[in-house]
Amino acid sequence: MGHIENLRNVPFFNYPFVFTQHEKELTDLIIGIGRRGAFILQQELEDFERNLAAYTDAKYAIGVANGTDALIIALRAAGIGGDDEVVFASHTYVATAAAIHFSGAVPVPVECGHDHMIDVDAVAKAITAKTRAIMPTQLNGRTCDMDALQTLADKHGLLIIEDAAQGLGSRFKGKYAGSIGLVGTISFYPAKTLGSLGDGGAILTNDEEMYTKMNLLRDHGRDIEGEVVGWGLNSRLDNLQAAILDFKLSHYDNEVERRRQIASLYQADLEMLDTLLLPPAPGSEPDHFDVFQNYEIEADCRDELQVFLRKNGIGSAVQWGGKPVHKLSNLGLEHINLPFTEKMFQRCLMLPMNTSMSDDDVHYVSKTIRRFYLS
Ligand SMILES: *Cc1c(COP(=O)(O)O)cnc(C)c1O
């Protein structure tokens, strides 16, 4: 009965590891900043903003309180509101749509395609006289076809605001997620690829006017001298989080490399199963560089597979609690039908994908999946 001793516990995500992976360095950082009392809008935040901009080839980066505020601030600075319509893929976090809602504009959900990214043809069909912007989600650590989206946006005079909450470091034709549209937003929620010890977010842009407006919006409408020159919010990235993120950013290439290795292991272990649809393998498409925020597959008998994995000590999850945005309760979008997305949500599943996993953990997950389908 060899499989008894083979039983492992592979959680879907390992929250303590966000801290324990670098416990000594992070503790030293926290002590240093605490003793200096450098909590709000201090040097570490400026350093992190500069390093994040350099990492993504963006001209400007602004640290904010979280990825959702980043979207709200971007939309507000772009002057979007009123009757404006903003098109987004329904396979995204509710935050994408909520940001549109709270800007006063109308969220217009559309289908995703086979790679789970926004379907550009579906966006084209959703454009009306009221459409002002497209908000693609750079989902699962992948950047969508930004050339096709930009061509469409230019044709109709639309802005592109990227929800790159899951996309830090991913690229399309060498360009970094978040740095391609008018504005892009990043989330540092602990389970994101660059995770803080709490909430955090950032906004990227190459547009100086947008940069100035968004900088004011995140700090009570105050300019560099501290003078209030307009309405603003309190949505600053804590200096402590900025210091932690700046440290982690200096190790981020390792994080990305390991995630791509894990994806390659899954690919090699699972590609023979025709009951599964795997995400594109690392290096398989010249235009894309993916960072694997998530490893989202499609699976026959998805619910039964998930139960079988759980019985074998393996955590897995259906993204967004199992529903695309347009099927969430009381958002006023339930009348909308997106058949491709809805069918896909019967099949999609995220396997464990994080750098606390060993190669043996990955092989154990794959072996268990093969056992489910082949025995
Ligand atoms: C995490 C996430 C957000 C929200 O980021 P927060 O920092 O949690 O506010 C928005 N959009 C997507 C696609 C996300 O994954």
Tab-separated table of C-alpha atoms and ligand atoms in Angstrom:
chain	number	residue	atom	x	y	z
A	1	MET	CA	0.000	0.000	0.000
A	2	GLY	CA	2.641	2.474	-1.134
A	3	HIS	CA	0.216	5.332	-1.652
A	4	ILE	CA	-0.364	5.749	2.102
A	5	GLU	CA	3.199	6.894	2.735
A	6	ASN	CA	2.936	9.012	-0.436
A	7	LEU	CA	0.120	11.093	1.060
A	8	ARG	CA	1.125	14.749	1.136
A	9	ASN	CA	-0.482	17.985	2.119
A	10	VAL	CA	-0.280	20.566	-0.671
A	11	PRO	CA	-2.334	23.628	0.314
A	12	PHE	CA	-3.650	25.845	-2.467
A	13	PHE	CA	-1.742	28.792	-1.008
A	14	ASN	CA	0.661	29.140	1.900
A	15	TYR	CA	0.000	32.514	3.584
A	16	PRO	CA	2.658	32.290	6.336
A	17	PHE	CA	5.286	31.743	3.617
A	18	VAL	CA	4.687	35.336	2.385
A	19	PHE	CA	6.452	36.324	5.616
A	20	THR	CA	8.590	33.325	6.600
A	21	GLN	CA	10.298	33.066	3.182
A	22	HIS	CA	12.312	36.183	4.129
A	23	GLU	CA	11.563	36.395	7.861
A	24	LYS	CA	14.946	37.747	8.971
A	25	GLU	CA	15.213	40.484	6.327
A	26	LEU	CA	11.578	41.574	6.719
A	27	THR	CA	11.835	41.677	10.519
A	28	ASP	CA	14.941	43.868	10.269
A	29	LEU	CA	13.133	46.195	7.858
A	30	ILE	CA	10.116	46.506	10.134
A	31	ILE	CA	12.303	47.240	13.191
A	32	GLY	CA	14.295	49.885	11.311
A	33	ILE	CA	11.247	51.718	10.016
A	34	GLY	CA	9.397	51.424	13.311
A	35	ARG	CA	12.295	52.969	15.227
A	36	ARG	CA	12.486	55.838	12.717
A	37	GLY	CA	8.722	56.348	12.793
A	38	ALA	CA	8.763	56.506	8.988
A	39	PHE	CA	5.207	55.369	8.298
A	40	ILE	CA	3.563	57.566	5.626
A	41	LEU	CA	4.972	58.972	2.340
A	42	GLN	CA	8.603	58.353	3.224
A	43	GLN	CA	11.816	57.472	1.387
A	44	GLU	CA	11.057	53.736	1.093
A	45	LEU	CA	7.860	54.490	-0.827
A	46	GLU	CA	9.733	56.763	-3.236
A	47	ASP	CA	12.413	54.108	-3.709
A	48	PHE	CA	9.848	51.415	-4.380
A	49	GLU	CA	7.945	53.595	-6.859
A	50	ARG	CA	11.155	54.324	-8.744
A	51	ASN	CA	12.220	50.657	-8.790
A	52	LEU	CA	8.765	49.434	-9.798
A	53	ALA	CA	8.653	51.923	-12.690
A	54	ALA	CA	12.121	50.796	-13.799
A	55	TYR	CA	11.157	47.114	-13.541
A	56	THR	CA	8.060	47.559	-15.734
A	57	ASP	CA	9.610	50.085	-18.173
A	58	ALA	CA	6.889	52.539	-17.121
A	59	LYS	CA	7.697	56.231	-16.778
A	60	TYR	CA	5.832	56.582	-13.473
A	61	ALA	CA	4.636	54.347	-10.642
A	62	ILE	CA	2.438	55.440	-7.729
A	63	GLY	CA	1.947	53.327	-4.613
A	64	VAL	CA	-1.658	53.174	-3.413
A	65	ALA	CA	-3.638	51.388	-0.694
A	66	ASN	CA	-4.772	48.428	-2.835
A	67	GLY	CA	-5.405	47.295	-6.394
A	68	THR	CA	-9.068	48.295	-6.328
A	69	ASP	CA	-8.325	51.885	-5.310
A	70	ALA	CA	-5.717	51.914	-8.085
A	71	LEU	CA	-8.497	51.237	-10.628
A	72	ILE	CA	-10.874	53.786	-9.100
A	73	ILE	CA	-8.172	56.467	-9.117
A	74	ALA	CA	-7.195	55.638	-12.717
A	75	LEU	CA	-10.796	55.896	-13.939
A	76	ARG	CA	-11.393	59.119	-12.017
A	77	ALA	CA	-8.189	60.708	-13.351
A	78	ALA	CA	-9.177	59.696	-16.891
A	79	GLY	CA	-12.454	61.576	-16.402
A	80	ILE	CA	-14.619	58.490	-16.783
A	81	GLY	CA	-18.059	58.567	-15.155
A	82	GLY	CA	-21.633	59.657	-15.856
A	83	ASP	CA	-23.179	57.640	-18.710
A	84	ASP	CA	-19.844	56.324	-19.904
A	85	GLU	CA	-19.597	52.617	-20.618
A	86	VAL	CA	-16.466	50.640	-19.824
A	87	VAL	CA	-15.973	47.183	-21.382
A	88	PHE	CA	-14.251	44.416	-19.389
A	89	ALA	CA	-14.071	40.595	-19.424
A	90	SER	CA	-16.527	38.928	-17.046
A	91	HIS	CA	-13.796	36.440	-16.078
A	92	THR	CA	-12.236	38.865	-13.606
A	93	TYR	CA	-12.444	39.837	-9.960
A	94	VAL	CA	-15.528	41.800	-8.909
A	95	ALA	CA	-13.135	44.679	-8.143
A	96	THR	CA	-12.706	45.447	-11.863
A	97	ALA	CA	-16.435	46.015	-12.251
A	98	ALA	CA	-16.787	47.674	-8.835
A	99	ALA	CA	-14.200	50.289	-9.781
A	100	ILE	CA	-16.209	51.104	-12.920
A	101	HIS	CA	-19.414	51.205	-10.856
A	102	PHE	CA	-17.963	53.554	-8.231
A	103	SER	CA	-16.565	55.867	-10.893
A	104	GLY	CA	-20.220	56.345	-11.844
A	105	ALA	CA	-19.812	54.620	-15.209
A	106	VAL	CA	-21.590	51.518	-16.520
A	107	PRO	CA	-19.703	48.184	-16.392
A	108	VAL	CA	-20.179	46.188	-19.631
A	109	PRO	CA	-18.997	42.566	-19.227
A	110	VAL	CA	-17.928	40.531	-22.276
A	111	GLU	CA	-16.668	37.039	-23.090
A	112	CYS	CA	-13.172	35.706	-22.662
A	113	GLY	CA	-11.446	33.520	-25.255
A	114	HIS	CA	-9.799	30.099	-25.155
A	115	ASP	CA	-6.774	31.406	-23.236
A	116	HIS	CA	-9.228	32.942	-20.696
A	117	MET	CA	-8.183	36.503	-21.673
A	118	ILE	CA	-10.638	39.149	-22.913
A	119	ASP	CA	-12.057	38.296	-26.372
A	120	VAL	CA	-11.222	41.217	-28.672
A	121	ASP	CA	-14.083	40.407	-31.083
A	122	ALA	CA	-16.510	40.430	-28.165
A	123	VAL	CA	-15.172	43.837	-27.129
A	124	ALA	CA	-15.719	45.136	-30.687
A	125	LYS	CA	-19.344	43.961	-30.616
A	126	ALA	CA	-19.975	45.614	-27.230
A	127	ILE	CA	-18.859	49.096	-28.330
A	128	THR	CA	-21.612	51.729	-28.453
A	129	ALA	CA	-21.685	55.519	-28.773
A	130	LYS	CA	-21.291	55.664	-24.977
A	131	THR	CA	-18.205	53.467	-24.690
A	132	ARG	CA	-15.247	55.413	-23.295
A	133	ALA	CA	-12.733	52.781	-22.264
A	134	ILE	CA	-11.684	49.137	-22.403
A	135	MET	CA	-10.435	47.573	-19.171
A	136	PRO	CA	-8.688	44.287	-19.985
A	137	THR	CA	-7.664	42.074	-17.070
A	138	GLN	CA	-4.122	40.720	-17.391
A	139	LEU	CA	-5.401	37.484	-15.912
A	140	ASN	CA	-3.483	34.630	-14.284
A	141	GLY	CA	-0.136	36.355	-14.904
A	142	ARG	CA	-0.623	36.726	-18.660
A	143	THR	CA	-0.850	39.857	-20.808
A	144	CYS	CA	-3.552	39.838	-23.478
A	145	ASP	CA	-3.029	40.758	-27.154
A	146	MET	CA	-2.529	44.464	-26.574
A	147	ASP	CA	-1.910	45.199	-30.281
A	148	ALA	CA	-5.376	43.992	-31.254
A	149	LEU	CA	-6.965	45.895	-28.352
A	150	GLN	CA	-5.040	49.090	-29.131
A	151	THR	CA	-6.048	48.931	-32.816
A	152	LEU	CA	-9.679	48.599	-31.772
A	153	ALA	CA	-9.362	51.375	-29.181
A	154	ASP	CA	-7.730	53.735	-31.700
A	155	LYS	CA	-10.430	53.034	-34.260
A	156	HIS	CA	-13.150	54.085	-31.797
A	157	GLY	CA	-11.242	56.710	-29.797
A	158	LEU	CA	-11.277	54.654	-26.566
A	159	LEU	CA	-8.898	54.640	-23.623
A	160	ILE	CA	-7.280	51.447	-22.346
A	161	ILE	CA	-6.915	50.988	-18.599
A	162	GLU	CA	-5.249	47.683	-17.764
A	163	ASP	CA	-6.275	45.746	-14.684
A	164	ALA	CA	-2.838	44.199	-14.275
A	165	ALA	CA	-3.496	43.205	-10.630
A	166	GLN	CA	-2.373	39.663	-11.550
A	167	GLY	CA	0.090	40.612	-14.256
A	168	LEU	CA	3.257	42.091	-12.735
A	169	GLY	CA	6.229	41.059	-14.861
A	170	SER	CA	4.201	39.432	-17.631
A	171	ARG	CA	4.802	40.756	-21.141
A	172	PHE	CA	3.249	40.965	-24.564
A	173	LYS	CA	5.813	41.471	-27.347
A	174	GLY	CA	8.317	42.526	-24.691
A	175	LYS	CA	6.047	45.171	-23.143
A	176	TYR	CA	5.157	44.826	-19.476
A	177	ALA	CA	1.590	44.406	-18.261
A	178	GLY	CA	0.366	47.665	-16.771
A	179	SER	CA	2.745	49.833	-18.794
A	180	ILE	CA	0.984	49.535	-22.156
A	181	GLY	CA	-2.399	51.264	-21.822
A	182	LEU	CA	-2.978	54.836	-20.661
A	183	VAL	CA	-2.797	53.475	-17.101
A	184	GLY	CA	-2.223	50.039	-15.581
A	185	THR	CA	-2.853	48.878	-12.028
A	186	ILE	CA	-1.111	46.277	-9.851
A	187	SER	CA	-2.239	44.549	-6.644
A	188	PHE	CA	0.078	43.450	-3.835
A	189	TYR	CA	-2.568	41.427	-1.967
A	190	PRO	CA	-0.576	38.730	-0.107
A	191	ALA	CA	-1.505	35.927	-2.531
A	192	LYS	CA	-0.438	37.939	-5.579
A	193	THR	CA	2.937	37.181	-7.207
A	194	LEU	CA	4.456	40.169	-5.385
A	195	GLY	CA	2.651	39.962	-2.053
A	196	SER	CA	2.773	42.456	0.812
A	197	LEU	CA	1.984	41.715	4.464
A	198	GLY	CA	-1.502	43.153	4.013
A	199	ASP	CA	-3.118	45.290	1.326
A	200	GLY	CA	-1.216	47.295	-1.248
A	201	GLY	CA	-1.403	48.417	-4.858
A	202	ALA	CA	0.257	50.530	-7.523
A	203	ILE	CA	-0.588	52.520	-10.633
A	204	LEU	CA	1.677	52.651	-13.691
A	205	THR	CA	1.552	55.238	-16.465
A	206	ASN	CA	3.697	56.913	-19.110
A	207	ASP	CA	1.417	59.967	-19.209
A	208	GLU	CA	2.657	62.925	-17.177
A	209	GLU	CA	-0.749	64.579	-16.854
A	210	MET	CA	-2.342	61.353	-15.601
A	211	TYR	CA	0.565	60.882	-13.201
A	212	THR	CA	0.056	64.332	-11.687
A	213	LYS	CA	-3.702	63.837	-11.319
A	214	MET	CA	-3.379	60.365	-9.772
A	215	ASN	CA	-0.702	61.514	-7.345
A	216	LEU	CA	-3.091	64.181	-6.059
A	217	LEU	CA	-6.023	61.763	-5.929
A	218	ARG	CA	-4.221	59.261	-3.696
A	219	ASP	CA	-3.298	61.893	-1.078
A	220	HIS	CA	-6.245	64.190	-0.278
A	221	GLY	CA	-5.709	66.290	-3.416
A	222	ARG	CA	-2.442	67.621	-1.992
A	223	ASP	CA	0.423	68.734	-4.215
A	224	ILE	CA	4.155	68.331	-3.468
A	225	GLU	CA	4.063	71.295	-1.079
A	226	GLY	CA	1.187	69.693	0.822
A	227	GLU	CA	-1.316	72.258	-0.409
A	228	VAL	CA	-4.811	71.027	-1.296
A	229	VAL	CA	-5.454	71.810	-4.963
A	230	GLY	CA	-8.552	69.636	-5.540
A	231	TRP	CA	-10.622	66.746	-4.206
A	232	GLY	CA	-8.731	63.608	-3.266
A	233	LEU	CA	-8.859	60.344	-1.367
A	234	ASN	CA	-6.654	58.790	1.262
A	235	SER	CA	-5.174	55.874	-0.648
A	236	ARG	CA	-1.457	55.852	0.074
A	237	LEU	CA	0.707	52.738	0.129
A	238	ASP	CA	2.082	52.400	3.683
A	239	ASN	CA	5.811	53.067	3.859
A	240	LEU	CA	6.286	49.780	5.758
A	241	GLN	CA	4.599	47.822	2.958
A	242	ALA	CA	6.583	49.764	0.366
A	243	ALA	CA	9.850	48.784	2.076
A	244	ILE	CA	8.774	45.130	2.221
A	245	LEU	CA	7.700	45.210	-1.437
A	246	ASP	CA	10.898	46.943	-2.531
A	247	PHE	CA	12.922	44.184	-0.873
A	248	LYS	CA	10.770	41.486	-2.497
A	249	LEU	CA	10.965	43.209	-5.884
A	250	SER	CA	14.736	42.752	-5.814
A	251	HIS	CA	14.077	38.967	-5.625
A	252	TYR	CA	11.119	38.993	-7.994
A	253	ASP	CA	12.902	37.441	-10.971
A	254	ASN	CA	13.438	34.306	-8.854
A	255	GLU	CA	9.733	34.253	-7.975
A	256	VAL	CA	8.765	34.441	-11.651
A	257	GLU	CA	11.360	31.883	-12.721
A	258	ARG	CA	10.173	29.363	-10.125
A	259	ARG	CA	6.516	29.827	-11.108
A	260	ARG	CA	7.433	29.193	-14.747
A	261	GLN	CA	9.346	26.066	-13.696
A	262	ILE	CA	6.302	24.769	-11.823
A	263	ALA	CA	4.137	25.458	-14.903
A	264	SER	CA	6.614	23.506	-17.041
A	265	LEU	CA	6.486	20.577	-14.606
A	266	TYR	CA	2.665	20.542	-14.709
A	267	GLN	CA	2.826	20.730	-18.513
A	268	ALA	CA	5.185	17.752	-18.785
A	269	ASP	CA	3.224	15.702	-16.230
A	270	LEU	CA	-0.286	16.447	-17.541
A	271	GLU	CA	-0.106	17.133	-21.271
A	272	MET	CA	-0.961	13.511	-22.120
A	273	LEU	CA	-4.431	13.860	-20.545
A	274	ASP	CA	-7.031	14.850	-23.160
A	275	THR	CA	-9.539	15.400	-20.335
A	276	LEU	CA	-7.673	18.606	-19.451
A	277	LEU	CA	-6.969	21.916	-21.164
A	278	LEU	CA	-3.728	23.399	-19.819
A	279	PRO	CA	-2.641	27.046	-20.043
A	280	PRO	CA	-0.008	27.796	-22.714
A	281	ALA	CA	3.342	26.401	-21.550
A	282	PRO	CA	6.157	28.838	-20.682
A	283	GLY	CA	8.135	29.684	-23.801
A	284	SER	CA	5.562	28.137	-26.171
A	285	GLU	CA	4.435	31.467	-27.690
A	286	PRO	CA	6.972	34.083	-28.815
A	287	ASP	CA	4.639	37.065	-28.110
A	288	HIS	CA	3.881	36.075	-24.532
A	289	PHE	CA	5.908	35.929	-21.332
A	290	ASP	CA	3.634	34.646	-18.551
A	291	VAL	CA	4.342	34.826	-14.803
A	292	PHE	CA	1.702	32.290	-13.674
A	293	GLN	CA	-0.097	34.179	-10.930
A	294	ASN	CA	-2.428	31.185	-11.231
A	295	TYR	CA	-2.291	27.850	-12.988
A	296	GLU	CA	-5.833	27.709	-14.321
A	297	ILE	CA	-6.813	24.576	-16.218
A	298	GLU	CA	-10.074	23.316	-17.674
A	299	ALA	CA	-11.069	19.815	-16.601
A	300	ASP	CA	-13.735	17.225	-17.430
A	301	CYS	CA	-15.697	16.258	-14.262
A	302	ARG	CA	-14.178	19.309	-12.561
A	303	ASP	CA	-16.204	19.063	-9.324
A	304	GLU	CA	-15.395	15.365	-8.836
A	305	LEU	CA	-11.728	16.044	-9.554
A	306	GLN	CA	-11.701	18.790	-6.932
A	307	VAL	CA	-13.199	16.448	-4.315
A	308	PHE	CA	-10.649	13.734	-5.209
A	309	LEU	CA	-7.790	16.219	-4.846
A	310	ARG	CA	-9.109	17.366	-1.470
A	311	LYS	CA	-9.314	13.762	-0.233
A	312	ASN	CA	-5.661	13.420	-1.187
A	313	GLY	CA	-4.578	16.517	0.732
A	314	ILE	CA	-4.440	18.886	-2.246
A	315	GLY	CA	-6.051	22.330	-2.251
A	316	SER	CA	-7.498	23.738	-5.458
A	317	ALA	CA	-9.935	26.569	-6.226
A	318	VAL	CA	-12.388	27.852	-8.796
A	319	GLN	CA	-11.514	31.486	-9.374
A	320	TRP	CA	-13.754	34.236	-7.935
A	321	GLY	CA	-15.662	31.734	-5.792
A	322	GLY	CA	-16.995	29.983	-8.898
A	323	LYS	CA	-18.847	32.727	-10.802
A	324	PRO	CA	-17.976	35.283	-13.462
A	325	VAL	CA	-18.832	38.873	-12.510
A	326	HIS	CA	-22.106	38.992	-14.482
A	327	LYS	CA	-23.527	36.091	-12.451
A	328	LEU	CA	-22.790	37.577	-9.004
A	329	SER	CA	-25.834	38.573	-6.953
A	330	ASN	CA	-27.343	42.041	-6.875
A	331	LEU	CA	-24.899	43.771	-9.206
A	332	GLY	CA	-27.595	44.326	-11.831
A	333	LEU	CA	-25.749	42.280	-14.455
A	334	GLU	CA	-27.465	38.891	-14.072
A	335	HIS	CA	-29.694	39.405	-17.142
A	336	ILE	CA	-26.585	39.272	-19.335
A	337	ASN	CA	-25.706	35.979	-21.051
A	338	LEU	CA	-22.134	35.091	-21.918
A	339	PRO	CA	-22.377	31.418	-22.966
A	340	PHE	CA	-18.678	30.759	-23.536
A	341	THR	CA	-17.661	32.192	-20.164
A	342	GLU	CA	-20.518	30.423	-18.370
A	343	LYS	CA	-19.589	27.054	-19.878
A	344	MET	CA	-15.936	27.634	-19.098
A	345	PHE	CA	-16.862	28.234	-15.451
A	346	GLN	CA	-18.201	24.668	-15.253
A	347	ARG	CA	-14.726	23.434	-16.193
A	348	CYS	CA	-12.081	25.827	-14.834
A	349	LEU	CA	-9.932	24.997	-11.822
A	350	MET	CA	-6.781	26.462	-10.327
A	351	LEU	CA	-4.092	24.016	-9.184
A	352	PRO	CA	-1.627	24.946	-6.409
A	353	MET	CA	0.887	27.447	-7.851
A	354	ASN	CA	3.278	29.134	-5.444
A	355	THR	CA	6.960	29.131	-4.618
A	356	SER	CA	6.572	27.287	-1.316
A	357	MET	CA	5.973	24.114	-3.399
A	358	SER	CA	8.721	21.590	-4.045
A	359	ASP	CA	9.084	19.683	-7.318
A	360	ASP	CA	7.814	16.627	-5.433
A	361	ASP	CA	4.681	18.555	-4.421
A	362	VAL	CA	4.015	19.392	-8.073
A	363	HIS	CA	4.575	15.774	-9.173
A	364	TYR	CA	2.275	14.594	-6.380
A	365	VAL	CA	-0.517	16.894	-7.612
A	366	SER	CA	-0.019	15.681	-11.212
A	367	LYS	CA	0.136	12.025	-10.181
A	368	THR	CA	-3.079	12.399	-8.222
A	369	ILE	CA	-4.836	13.985	-11.222
A	370	ARG	CA	-3.616	11.182	-13.490
A	371	ARG	CA	-4.853	8.655	-10.965
A	372	PHE	CA	-8.302	10.327	-11.023
A	373	TYR	CA	-8.680	10.043	-14.804
A	374	LEU	CA	-6.766	6.849	-15.566
A	375	SER	CA	-7.867	4.472	-12.806
B	1	LIG	C1	-6.584	41.051	-6.748
B	1	LIG	C2	-7.305	41.669	-7.889
B	1	LIG	C3	-7.866	42.961	-7.825
B	1	LIG	C4	-7.982	43.755	-6.561
B	1	LIG	O1	-6.803	44.014	-5.910
B	1	LIG	P1	-6.858	44.382	-4.342
B	1	LIG	O2	-5.447	44.781	-4.061
B	1	LIG	O3	-7.282	43.151	-3.607
B	1	LIG	O4	-7.810	45.506	-4.188
B	1	LIG	C5	-8.425	43.492	-8.962
B	1	LIG	N1	-8.467	42.800	-10.112
B	1	LIG	C6	-7.966	41.554	-10.209
B	1	LIG	C7	-8.012	40.851	-11.529
B	1	LIG	C8	-7.383	40.942	-9.096
B	1	LIG	O5	-6.919	39.698	-9.208
